[in-house]
Amino acid sequence: MILPVVLAAVYSFFNWNGLGPLERFIGFDNYARALTDPLFLKSIGNNFTIVGLSLLIQGPLAIIVALLLNRRMRGRTIIRAAIFVPYVLAEVIAGLSWKLLLSPRGGVNAFLESIGLGDLAQPWLAQPDTALWVMFGILTWKYLGFAILLMLAGLQGVPEELSEAAAIDGASWWKIQWHITIPLLGPTIRIWAFLSIIGSIQLFDMVWVTTKGGPVGATSTMATYMIQYGQGNPGYGSAVAVILFLISLVIAVLYQRHAMRRDLGTSDARGDD
Amino acid sequence: MTTASVPAAQAGTHFNWRQPVIYVVALTAILISIIPVLYIWISGFRTSADLNASPGGWPNPWFLGNYANVLSSPRFWGSVFSSSLVAVGTTAGVVVLGLCAAYVIARYKFRGRQWLYTFFSAGLMFPLTVAALPLSILLRDIGLHGTFLGLIIPQVAFALPVTIIILVPFLRAIPLEIEEAASIDGASRIGFFWRIVLPLSLPGLITVGVLAFLGSWNGYLLPLLVMAAGGMPQELWTLPLGVQQFSTQYSQDTGAVLAYTSLSMVPALVFFLAAERRIVGGLTGAVKG
């Protein structure tokens, strides 16, 4: 498991087509080429846009929906199963479904026309200005259910006595959620954010089957770039992989150090007994 | 406890209008999640000509040809077989190796035990995406490119860290007293493992098994590099790869693509409905553990 990553580091210093012996050592040239390629820089930017949008939009949305649904209600099982359906589908199959829905003559445009908003119909994934936003929309559709269920599971661990006491003291529902429930949900939120960041940094399947990173690099990510330009040139692809790895590693380490320290501290203490 | 406190929590809130709002939110969430899937399924019952004429219509009449074609194509069943084989192989490998490694880490004291655990946890930091390209070259050099084993072995390797992290706490939780009692009653270490450890850790094993199965079933990047680039015949590609290939090849025949995509969803959905509690519980357990 670690071997391939080490190999990537070795290959990345060679100009190599993957077949002959490794003999054309070129030092950091592959890295220099990647880091000066506007398309690769754009891909990194796209990854971080997705990270930012996920944290700012998916997180709060999931928390609000989970807070509202966190009660005994009719059809609770059905709701949970239904919102989890997109998560269970393979990213490829979800991606292909949306590609069909969003094609110029697909279901979404047909729906817009049928409700009289035909002017809004457009080739969603085929034009650079909308493609990345639409991609984010699809990802939200796919992963929001998971985030909601995670938050609901986290809410099970929030003791109800505190909110009851606050309610008796006259605090409003929103105040209780904001000052008591959400802070207590902190560990779950931090874990979700971590999973979301790492997933967004390594985004590949969904983009590859819907747009292959296009149009003109609008949805390109580090991983799609790696496959697109690295499959015929493993030396270069490996350099891209190493950059991707270092970015994930730095984020993971910083995040663990700063955000999840407390949570991990408690689980360590429990594990050592 | 919950039964008693829920009415109190509701009585303590003064927003009577919240109840309808919650149902609207719930209904919206359900509709948004389900409608795209339903559109794909229902549109699969329309002919391509009909779809091209009006993409948003209802099937009229309901045309079974698309589904019949997919269900009678060797290629679809080949993909189902292939996905099943790889997923079952991966799951078996993950459960067996994961249980052995986790058992040793959790219940034997030896030098470097903590180091071993850290080593496996660090494995989480090595994502498949990064390793994919060199891995496919490595597989080619050892002759596993384009084989089922070439897919199963790396998948097992990359699923092990999560598995071990989930299983170790489970195994640690089995009290030492039980082990002592079993050995007094004459059970060997192996006997203890079979008769007591296995049954007690079953929920954890099911959880990691389900996660490994779904991960393998839904995987795309590795099959792309190992099967497609490895020259495996198309009829044996796993489902995600097969669907993608089919939809590129027959992109003009929208009805066929819709039907193929719909049917590819079925196994994962059936599996999910059968194992729903495990999956949801496993995910949250994995996150909390």
Coordinates of C-alpha atoms in Angstrom, one line a residue:
Chain A
M1 CA 0.0 0.0 0.0
I2 CA 2.8 2.3 0.9
L3 CA 5.0 0.9 -1.9
P4 CA 3.0 2.4 -4.7
V5 CA 3.3 5.8 -3.1
V6 CA 7.0 5.4 -2.7
L7 CA 7.2 4.3 -6.4
A8 CA 5.3 7.4 -7.4
A9 CA 7.9 9.5 -5.6
V10 CA 10.7 7.6 -7.5
Y11 CA 9.0 7.7 -10.9
S12 CA 8.2 11.4 -10.5
F13 CA 11.9 12.2 -11.1
F14 CA 12.1 10.5 -14.4
N15 CA 11.0 11.2 -17.9
W16 CA 9.5 7.8 -18.6
N17 CA 6.8 6.3 -20.8
G18 CA 6.2 3.4 -18.4
L19 CA 7.8 0.7 -20.6
G20 CA 11.6 0.9 -20.8
P21 CA 14.1 1.1 -18.0
L22 CA 14.1 4.2 -15.8
E23 CA 17.1 6.0 -17.1
R24 CA 16.2 9.6 -18.0
F25 CA 16.6 11.2 -14.7
I26 CA 15.3 14.8 -14.9
G27 CA 15.2 15.9 -11.3
F28 CA 12.3 18.2 -10.5
D29 CA 11.4 19.0 -14.1
N30 CA 8.1 17.1 -13.9
Y31 CA 7.1 19.1 -10.8
A32 CA 8.2 22.4 -12.4
R33 CA 6.1 21.5 -15.5
A34 CA 3.0 20.6 -13.4
L35 CA 3.2 23.7 -11.2
T36 CA 3.6 26.0 -14.2
D37 CA 0.8 24.5 -16.2
P38 CA -2.2 26.8 -16.0
L39 CA -4.5 23.9 -16.4
F40 CA -3.1 22.1 -13.4
L41 CA -3.2 25.3 -11.3
K42 CA -6.8 25.7 -12.4
S43 CA -7.4 22.1 -11.3
I44 CA -6.0 22.8 -7.9
G45 CA -8.2 25.9 -7.7
N46 CA -11.3 23.8 -8.7
N47 CA -10.5 21.3 -6.0
F48 CA -10.4 24.1 -3.4
T49 CA -13.5 25.7 -4.7
I50 CA -15.3 22.5 -4.2
V51 CA -13.9 22.2 -0.7
G52 CA -15.0 25.7 0.2
L53 CA -18.5 25.3 -1.3
S54 CA -18.9 22.0 0.5
L55 CA -18.0 23.4 3.9
L56 CA -20.0 26.6 3.5
I57 CA -23.1 25.2 1.9
Q58 CA -23.4 21.4 2.5
G59 CA -22.4 21.6 6.1
P60 CA -24.9 24.2 7.3
L61 CA -27.7 22.7 5.1
A62 CA -27.1 19.2 6.6
I63 CA -27.0 20.6 10.1
I64 CA -30.3 22.5 9.7
V65 CA -32.1 19.5 8.0
A66 CA -30.8 17.2 10.7
L67 CA -31.9 19.5 13.5
L68 CA -35.4 19.6 12.0
L69 CA -35.7 15.9 11.4
N70 CA -34.3 14.9 14.8
R71 CA -37.5 13.9 16.4
R72 CA -39.9 11.0 16.4
M73 CA -42.1 11.5 13.4
R74 CA -44.1 9.6 10.9
G75 CA -42.2 8.0 8.1
R76 CA -38.8 8.5 9.8
T77 CA -37.4 5.3 8.4
I78 CA -38.6 6.1 4.9
I79 CA -37.0 9.6 5.1
R80 CA -33.7 8.2 6.2
A81 CA -33.7 5.5 3.6
A82 CA -34.7 7.9 0.8
I83 CA -32.1 10.6 1.5
F84 CA -29.5 7.9 1.7
V85 CA -30.3 6.5 -1.8
P86 CA -28.0 8.9 -3.7
Y87 CA -25.1 8.1 -1.4
V88 CA -25.4 4.3 -2.1
L89 CA -25.3 4.6 -5.8
A90 CA -21.9 4.4 -7.4
E91 CA -20.5 7.8 -8.2
V92 CA -20.2 6.7 -11.8
I93 CA -23.8 5.7 -12.0
A94 CA -25.0 8.9 -10.3
G95 CA -22.8 10.9 -12.6
L96 CA -24.1 9.2 -15.7
S97 CA -27.7 9.7 -14.5
W98 CA -27.1 13.4 -14.1
K99 CA -25.3 13.7 -17.4
L100 CA -28.5 12.3 -19.0
L101 CA -30.7 14.6 -17.0
L102 CA -28.6 17.7 -17.7
S103 CA -27.9 17.2 -21.4
P104 CA -29.4 19.9 -23.6
R105 CA -32.3 17.6 -24.4
G106 CA -32.5 16.0 -21.0
G107 CA -35.0 15.9 -18.2
V108 CA -34.0 19.1 -16.4
N109 CA -34.4 21.3 -19.4
A110 CA -37.7 19.6 -20.3
F111 CA -38.9 20.2 -16.8
L112 CA -38.0 23.9 -17.0
E113 CA -39.8 24.3 -20.3
S114 CA -42.9 22.5 -18.9
I115 CA -43.2 25.0 -16.1
G116 CA -42.7 28.0 -18.4
L117 CA -39.1 28.7 -17.5
G118 CA -37.8 27.5 -20.9
D119 CA -35.5 30.6 -21.1
L120 CA -33.4 29.1 -18.3
A121 CA -32.8 25.9 -20.2
Q122 CA -29.1 25.5 -21.1
P123 CA -26.4 23.0 -21.7
W124 CA -25.6 22.9 -18.0
L125 CA -22.4 20.8 -18.1
A126 CA -21.2 21.9 -21.5
Q127 CA -20.6 25.6 -20.8
P128 CA -17.6 26.8 -18.8
D129 CA -19.5 29.3 -16.6
T130 CA -22.0 26.8 -15.2
A131 CA -20.1 23.5 -15.3
L132 CA -18.3 23.7 -12.0
W133 CA -21.4 25.0 -10.1
V134 CA -23.5 22.3 -11.6
M135 CA -20.8 19.7 -10.7
F136 CA -21.0 21.0 -7.1
G137 CA -24.8 20.7 -7.3
I138 CA -24.5 17.0 -8.3
L139 CA -22.0 16.3 -5.5
T140 CA -24.4 18.0 -3.0
W141 CA -27.2 15.8 -4.2
K142 CA -25.0 12.7 -3.9
Y143 CA -23.4 13.5 -0.5
L144 CA -25.9 15.6 1.5
G145 CA -27.9 12.6 2.6
F146 CA -24.7 11.1 4.1
A147 CA -24.0 14.3 5.9
I148 CA -27.5 14.5 7.3
L149 CA -27.4 11.0 8.6
L150 CA -24.1 11.6 10.1
M151 CA -25.4 14.7 11.9
L152 CA -28.5 12.8 13.0
A153 CA -26.3 10.1 14.5
G154 CA -24.3 12.7 16.2
L155 CA -27.5 14.3 17.6
Q156 CA -28.3 10.9 19.3
G157 CA -25.3 11.6 21.5
V158 CA -26.5 15.1 22.6
P159 CA -28.2 14.7 26.0
E160 CA -31.8 16.1 25.9
E161 CA -31.7 17.2 29.5
L162 CA -29.8 20.4 28.6
S163 CA -32.2 21.5 26.0
E164 CA -35.1 20.6 28.2
A165 CA -33.7 22.7 31.0
A166 CA -33.1 25.6 28.6
A167 CA -36.6 25.3 27.3
I168 CA -38.0 25.5 30.8
D169 CA -35.9 28.6 31.3
G170 CA -37.7 30.1 28.3
A171 CA -35.1 29.8 25.6
S172 CA -36.5 29.7 22.1
W173 CA -36.0 26.6 19.9
W174 CA -33.4 28.4 17.6
K175 CA -31.5 29.6 20.6
I176 CA -31.3 26.2 22.1
Q177 CA -30.0 24.7 18.9
W178 CA -27.5 27.5 18.4
H179 CA -26.1 27.7 21.9
I180 CA -26.5 24.1 23.1
T181 CA -27.1 21.5 20.4
I182 CA -24.7 22.7 17.7
P183 CA -21.7 23.1 20.0
L184 CA -22.3 19.6 21.4
L185 CA -22.5 18.4 17.8
G186 CA -19.0 19.7 17.3
P187 CA -17.1 16.4 17.1
T188 CA -19.5 15.1 14.4
I189 CA -19.2 18.3 12.5
R190 CA -15.5 18.2 12.6
I191 CA -15.3 14.6 11.4
W192 CA -17.8 15.3 8.6
A193 CA -15.7 18.3 7.5
F194 CA -12.6 16.2 7.5
L195 CA -14.2 13.5 5.3
S196 CA -15.7 16.2 3.0
I197 CA -12.3 18.0 2.5
I198 CA -10.4 14.8 1.8
G199 CA -13.1 13.6 -0.6
S200 CA -13.2 16.9 -2.4
I201 CA -9.4 17.0 -2.8
Q202 CA -9.4 13.5 -4.4
L203 CA -12.5 14.0 -6.5
F204 CA -12.3 11.9 -9.6
D205 CA -15.1 9.5 -10.6
M206 CA -18.0 12.0 -10.9
V207 CA -16.0 14.5 -12.9
W208 CA -14.5 11.9 -15.2
V209 CA -17.8 10.3 -16.3
T210 CA -19.7 13.6 -16.6
T211 CA -17.3 16.1 -18.2
K212 CA -13.7 14.5 -18.2
G213 CA -12.7 17.8 -16.7
G214 CA -14.0 20.0 -19.5
P215 CA -15.3 22.2 -21.0
V216 CA -11.8 23.9 -21.4
G217 CA -10.8 22.7 -17.9
A218 CA -13.7 24.3 -16.2
T219 CA -14.3 21.2 -14.0
S220 CA -10.8 19.7 -14.1
T221 CA -9.5 18.4 -10.8
M222 CA -6.0 17.2 -9.7
A223 CA -7.1 13.6 -10.1
T224 CA -8.7 14.0 -13.5
Y225 CA -5.6 15.9 -14.6
M226 CA -3.4 13.1 -13.4
I227 CA -5.2 10.5 -15.4
Q228 CA -5.6 12.7 -18.5
Y229 CA -1.9 13.6 -18.7
G230 CA -0.3 10.9 -16.7
Q231 CA -1.6 7.7 -18.2
G232 CA 0.8 7.9 -21.1
N233 CA 3.6 9.4 -19.1
P234 CA 3.8 7.8 -15.7
G235 CA 6.7 9.9 -14.6
Y236 CA 4.7 13.1 -15.0
G237 CA 1.5 11.4 -13.6
S238 CA 3.5 10.4 -10.6
A239 CA 4.7 13.9 -10.0
V240 CA 1.1 15.1 -10.1
A241 CA 0.1 12.2 -7.7
V242 CA 2.9 13.2 -5.3
I243 CA 1.7 16.8 -5.3
L244 CA -1.9 15.6 -4.7
F245 CA -0.6 13.4 -1.9
L246 CA 1.4 16.2 -0.2
I247 CA -1.6 18.6 -0.4
S248 CA -3.9 16.0 1.2
L249 CA -1.3 15.1 3.8
V250 CA -0.6 18.7 4.8
I251 CA -4.3 19.4 5.1
A252 CA -4.9 16.2 7.1
V253 CA -2.1 16.9 9.5
L254 CA -3.0 20.5 10.0
Y255 CA -6.7 19.6 10.5
Q256 CA -5.9 16.8 13.0
R257 CA -3.6 19.1 14.9
H258 CA -5.9 22.0 15.1
A259 CA -9.5 21.0 14.7
M260 CA -9.8 17.4 15.9
R261 CA -7.2 17.4 18.6
R262 CA -9.8 17.3 21.4
D263 CA -11.9 14.6 19.9
L264 CA -8.9 12.4 19.2
G265 CA -7.6 13.0 22.7
T266 CA -10.7 11.5 24.2
S267 CA -10.7 8.4 21.9
D268 CA -7.1 7.8 22.6
A269 CA -7.7 7.8 26.3
R270 CA -10.5 5.3 25.8
G271 CA -8.5 3.1 23.6
D272 CA -5.5 2.8 26.1
D273 CA -7.4 1.2 28.9
Chain B
M1 CA -35.3 7.4 28.5
T2 CA -36.0 8.8 25.1
T3 CA -39.6 7.9 25.2
A4 CA -40.1 9.8 28.4
S5 CA -38.2 12.9 27.4
V6 CA -39.5 13.5 23.9
P7 CA -42.9 14.8 24.8
A8 CA -41.3 17.1 27.3
A9 CA -38.9 18.4 24.7
Q10 CA -41.8 19.1 22.4
A11 CA -43.9 20.7 25.1
G12 CA -41.0 23.0 25.9
T13 CA -41.1 24.6 22.4
H14 CA -43.6 27.1 21.5
F15 CA -43.5 26.9 17.7
N16 CA -46.7 25.2 16.6
W17 CA -46.0 26.0 13.0
R18 CA -42.9 24.1 13.1
Q19 CA -44.6 20.7 12.6
P20 CA -45.8 21.4 9.0
V21 CA -42.5 23.1 8.1
I22 CA -40.6 19.9 9.2
Y23 CA -42.8 17.8 7.0
V24 CA -42.3 20.1 4.1
V25 CA -38.5 19.9 4.6
A26 CA -38.7 16.1 4.9
L27 CA -40.8 15.8 1.8
T28 CA -38.5 18.1 -0.2
A29 CA -35.5 16.1 0.8
I30 CA -37.2 12.9 -0.2
L31 CA -38.3 14.3 -3.6
I32 CA -34.9 15.7 -4.4
S33 CA -33.2 12.5 -3.6
I34 CA -35.6 10.2 -5.4
I35 CA -36.9 12.1 -8.4
P36 CA -33.8 12.0 -10.6
V37 CA -33.6 8.2 -10.0
L38 CA -37.2 7.8 -10.9
Y39 CA -36.8 9.9 -14.0
I40 CA -34.1 7.5 -15.2
W41 CA -36.1 4.4 -14.4
I42 CA -39.3 5.6 -15.9
S43 CA -37.7 7.1 -19.0
G44 CA -36.1 3.8 -19.6
F45 CA -39.6 2.6 -20.6
R46 CA -39.7 5.0 -23.6
T47 CA -38.2 4.5 -27.1
S48 CA -35.2 6.6 -28.1
A49 CA -37.3 8.2 -30.8
D50 CA -40.0 9.1 -28.3
L51 CA -37.3 10.5 -25.9
N52 CA -35.7 12.6 -28.7
A53 CA -39.1 14.0 -29.6
S54 CA -40.0 15.1 -26.0
P55 CA -37.4 14.4 -23.3
G56 CA -39.8 15.1 -20.4
G57 CA -42.8 13.0 -21.3
W58 CA -44.4 10.1 -19.6
P59 CA -44.0 6.7 -21.3
N60 CA -46.9 6.2 -23.7
P61 CA -47.1 3.3 -24.3
W62 CA -44.8 1.7 -21.8
F63 CA -42.1 0.2 -23.9
L64 CA -40.3 -2.8 -22.5
G65 CA -37.7 -3.3 -25.2
N66 CA -34.9 -1.3 -23.6
Y67 CA -35.0 -3.3 -20.4
A68 CA -35.5 -6.6 -22.2
N69 CA -32.5 -5.9 -24.4
V70 CA -30.3 -5.1 -21.4
L71 CA -31.5 -8.1 -19.4
S72 CA -30.8 -10.4 -22.3
S73 CA -27.4 -9.0 -23.1
P74 CA -24.4 -11.2 -22.0
R75 CA -22.5 -8.1 -21.4
F76 CA -24.7 -6.8 -18.6
W77 CA -24.7 -10.2 -16.8
G78 CA -20.9 -10.4 -17.3
S79 CA -20.5 -7.1 -15.5
V80 CA -22.8 -8.2 -12.7
F81 CA -20.8 -11.4 -12.4
S82 CA -17.5 -9.6 -12.5
S83 CA -18.6 -7.0 -9.9
S84 CA -19.9 -9.7 -7.6
L85 CA -16.8 -11.8 -7.9
V86 CA -14.5 -8.8 -7.2
A87 CA -16.7 -7.5 -4.3
V88 CA -17.0 -10.9 -2.7
G89 CA -13.3 -11.6 -3.0
T90 CA -12.5 -8.2 -1.6
T91 CA -14.9 -8.6 1.3
A92 CA -13.6 -12.0 2.2
G93 CA -10.0 -10.8 2.1
V94 CA -10.7 -7.7 4.1
V95 CA -12.7 -9.6 6.8
V96 CA -10.2 -12.5 7.2
L97 CA -7.0 -10.4 7.1
G98 CA -8.6 -7.5 9.0
L99 CA -9.8 -9.8 11.8
C100 CA -6.4 -11.6 12.1
A101 CA -4.4 -8.3 12.2
A102 CA -6.9 -6.6 14.5
Y103 CA -7.0 -9.6 16.9
V104 CA -3.3 -9.6 17.2
I105 CA -3.1 -5.9 17.8
A106 CA -6.0 -5.9 20.2
R107 CA -5.2 -8.9 22.4
Y108 CA -1.6 -9.8 22.3
K109 CA 1.1 -7.8 24.1
F110 CA 4.3 -7.6 22.2
R111 CA 7.0 -5.1 21.3
G112 CA 6.0 -2.8 18.5
R113 CA 2.3 -3.4 19.0
Q114 CA 1.5 0.3 19.3
W115 CA 3.8 0.9 16.3
L116 CA 1.9 -1.6 14.2
Y117 CA -1.4 0.1 15.0
T118 CA 0.0 3.5 14.1
F119 CA 1.3 2.0 10.9
F120 CA -2.1 0.8 9.9
S121 CA -3.8 4.0 10.9
A122 CA -1.2 5.9 8.8
G123 CA -2.4 3.8 5.9
L124 CA -5.5 5.9 5.9
M125 CA -3.3 8.8 4.7
F126 CA -2.4 6.9 1.5
P127 CA -5.3 7.3 -0.7
L128 CA -6.0 5.0 -3.7
T129 CA -6.1 8.0 -6.0
V130 CA -2.5 8.8 -5.3
A131 CA -1.3 5.2 -5.6
A132 CA -3.4 4.3 -8.7
L133 CA -0.9 5.0 -11.5
P134 CA 2.2 3.4 -10.0
L135 CA 0.1 0.6 -8.7
S136 CA -1.1 -0.2 -12.2
I137 CA 2.5 -0.3 -13.4
L138 CA 3.5 -2.5 -10.4
L139 CA 0.6 -4.9 -11.3
R140 CA 1.8 -5.0 -14.9
D141 CA 5.3 -5.9 -13.8
I142 CA 4.1 -8.8 -11.6
G143 CA 1.7 -10.0 -14.2
L144 CA -1.6 -9.2 -12.5
H145 CA -2.7 -6.4 -14.9
G146 CA -6.0 -7.2 -16.4
T147 CA -6.9 -9.9 -13.9
F148 CA -9.4 -10.2 -11.1
L149 CA -6.7 -10.7 -8.5
G150 CA -5.0 -7.5 -9.7
L151 CA -8.2 -5.7 -8.6
I152 CA -8.9 -7.7 -5.4
I153 CA -5.5 -7.5 -3.8
P154 CA -5.1 -3.7 -3.9
Q155 CA -8.7 -3.2 -2.9
V156 CA -8.1 -5.4 0.2
A157 CA -4.9 -3.6 1.0
F158 CA -6.5 -0.2 0.8
A159 CA -9.6 -1.3 2.8
L160 CA -7.5 -2.8 5.7
P161 CA -6.7 0.4 7.6
V162 CA -10.4 1.3 8.1
T163 CA -11.2 -2.3 8.9
I164 CA -8.6 -2.6 11.6
I165 CA -9.5 0.8 13.1
I166 CA -13.1 -0.3 13.4
L167 CA -12.3 -3.8 14.7
V168 CA -9.6 -3.2 17.3
P169 CA -12.0 -1.5 19.8
F170 CA -14.5 -4.3 19.3
L171 CA -11.9 -7.0 20.1
R172 CA -10.4 -5.0 23.0
A173 CA -13.9 -4.8 24.5
I174 CA -14.0 -8.6 25.1
P175 CA -13.1 -8.9 28.8
L176 CA -9.9 -10.8 29.7
E177 CA -11.9 -12.7 32.3
I178 CA -13.8 -14.5 29.6
E179 CA -10.6 -15.6 28.0
E180 CA -9.3 -16.8 31.4
A181 CA -12.6 -18.6 32.1
A182 CA -12.5 -20.2 28.7
S183 CA -8.9 -21.4 29.2
I184 CA -9.8 -22.8 32.6
D185 CA -12.6 -24.7 30.9
G186 CA -10.0 -26.2 28.6
A187 CA -10.4 -24.0 25.5
S188 CA -7.3 -23.5 23.5
R189 CA -6.5 -20.1 22.1
I190 CA -7.8 -21.1 18.7
G191 CA -11.0 -22.5 20.4
F192 CA -11.4 -19.3 22.2
F193 CA -11.1 -17.4 19.0
W194 CA -13.7 -19.5 17.2
R195 CA -16.2 -19.9 19.9
I196 CA -16.1 -16.6 21.7
V197 CA -14.3 -13.9 19.7
L198 CA -16.0 -14.6 16.4
P199 CA -19.6 -14.5 17.7
L200 CA -18.9 -11.5 19.9
S201 CA -17.3 -9.4 17.1
L202 CA -19.9 -10.4 14.5
P203 CA -21.6 -7.0 14.4
G204 CA -18.2 -5.3 13.8
L205 CA -17.3 -7.9 11.1
I206 CA -20.6 -7.4 9.3
T207 CA -20.1 -3.6 9.4
V208 CA -16.6 -3.8 7.9
G209 CA -17.7 -6.4 5.4
V210 CA -20.6 -4.2 4.2
L211 CA -18.3 -1.2 3.8
A212 CA -15.7 -3.2 1.9
F213 CA -18.4 -4.7 -0.3
L214 CA -19.9 -1.3 -1.2
G215 CA -16.5 0.3 -1.7
S216 CA -15.5 -2.4 -4.1
W217 CA -18.9 -2.5 -5.9
N218 CA -18.9 1.2 -6.5
G219 CA -15.2 1.6 -7.3
Y220 CA -14.2 3.1 -10.6
L221 CA -10.6 4.4 -10.8
L222 CA -8.9 1.1 -10.0
P223 CA -11.0 -1.0 -12.4
L224 CA -10.4 1.7 -15.1
L225 CA -6.6 1.3 -14.7
V226 CA -6.5 -2.4 -14.0
M227 CA -9.3 -3.8 -16.2
A228 CA -9.8 -1.3 -19.0
A229 CA -6.2 -0.3 -19.5
G230 CA -5.1 -3.9 -18.6
G231 CA -6.8 -5.3 -21.7
M232 CA -9.5 -7.3 -20.0
P233 CA -12.4 -8.2 -22.3
Q234 CA -15.3 -5.8 -22.0
E235 CA -17.8 -8.4 -21.0
L236 CA -15.9 -8.9 -17.8
W237 CA -15.6 -5.2 -16.8
T238 CA -17.2 -4.3 -13.4
L239 CA -20.5 -2.5 -13.6
P240 CA -19.4 1.1 -13.2
L241 CA -16.9 0.6 -15.9
G242 CA -19.3 -1.3 -18.1
V243 CA -22.1 1.3 -17.7
Q244 CA -19.7 4.1 -18.6
Q245 CA -18.5 2.2 -21.6
F246 CA -22.0 1.3 -22.7
S247 CA -23.2 4.9 -22.4
T248 CA -20.3 6.2 -24.5
Q249 CA -20.7 3.5 -27.1
Y250 CA -24.5 3.9 -27.5
S251 CA -24.8 7.5 -26.7
Q252 CA -27.3 8.0 -29.5
D253 CA -29.6 5.3 -28.2
T254 CA -30.8 7.3 -25.1
G255 CA -33.5 4.7 -24.2
A256 CA -30.9 1.9 -24.0
V257 CA -28.5 4.0 -22.0
L258 CA -31.3 4.9 -19.5
A259 CA -32.3 1.3 -19.1
Y260 CA -28.7 0.1 -18.7
T261 CA -28.1 2.8 -16.1
S262 CA -31.3 2.0 -14.2
L263 CA -30.6 -1.7 -14.0
S264 CA -27.0 -1.0 -12.8
M265 CA -28.5 0.8 -9.8
V266 CA -30.6 -2.2 -8.8
P267 CA -28.0 -4.4 -7.1
A268 CA -26.6 -1.6 -4.9
L269 CA -30.0 -0.5 -3.9
V270 CA -31.2 -4.0 -3.1
F271 CA -28.0 -4.6 -1.1
F272 CA -28.6 -1.3 0.7
L273 CA -32.2 -2.1 1.6
A274 CA -31.1 -5.4 2.9
A275 CA -28.3 -4.1 5.0
E276 CA -29.5 -0.6 5.7
R277 CA -29.1 -0.6 9.4
R278 CA -25.6 -2.0 9.1
I279 CA -24.5 0.5 6.6
V280 CA -25.9 3.5 8.4
G281 CA -24.7 2.2 11.8
G282 CA -21.4 1.2 10.4
L283 CA -20.7 4.7 9.0
T284 CA -21.6 6.4 12.1
G285 CA -19.7 3.8 14.2
A286 CA -16.7 4.2 11.9
V287 CA -16.8 7.9 12.4
K288 CA -17.3 7.8 16.1
G289 CA -14.7 5.1 16.8

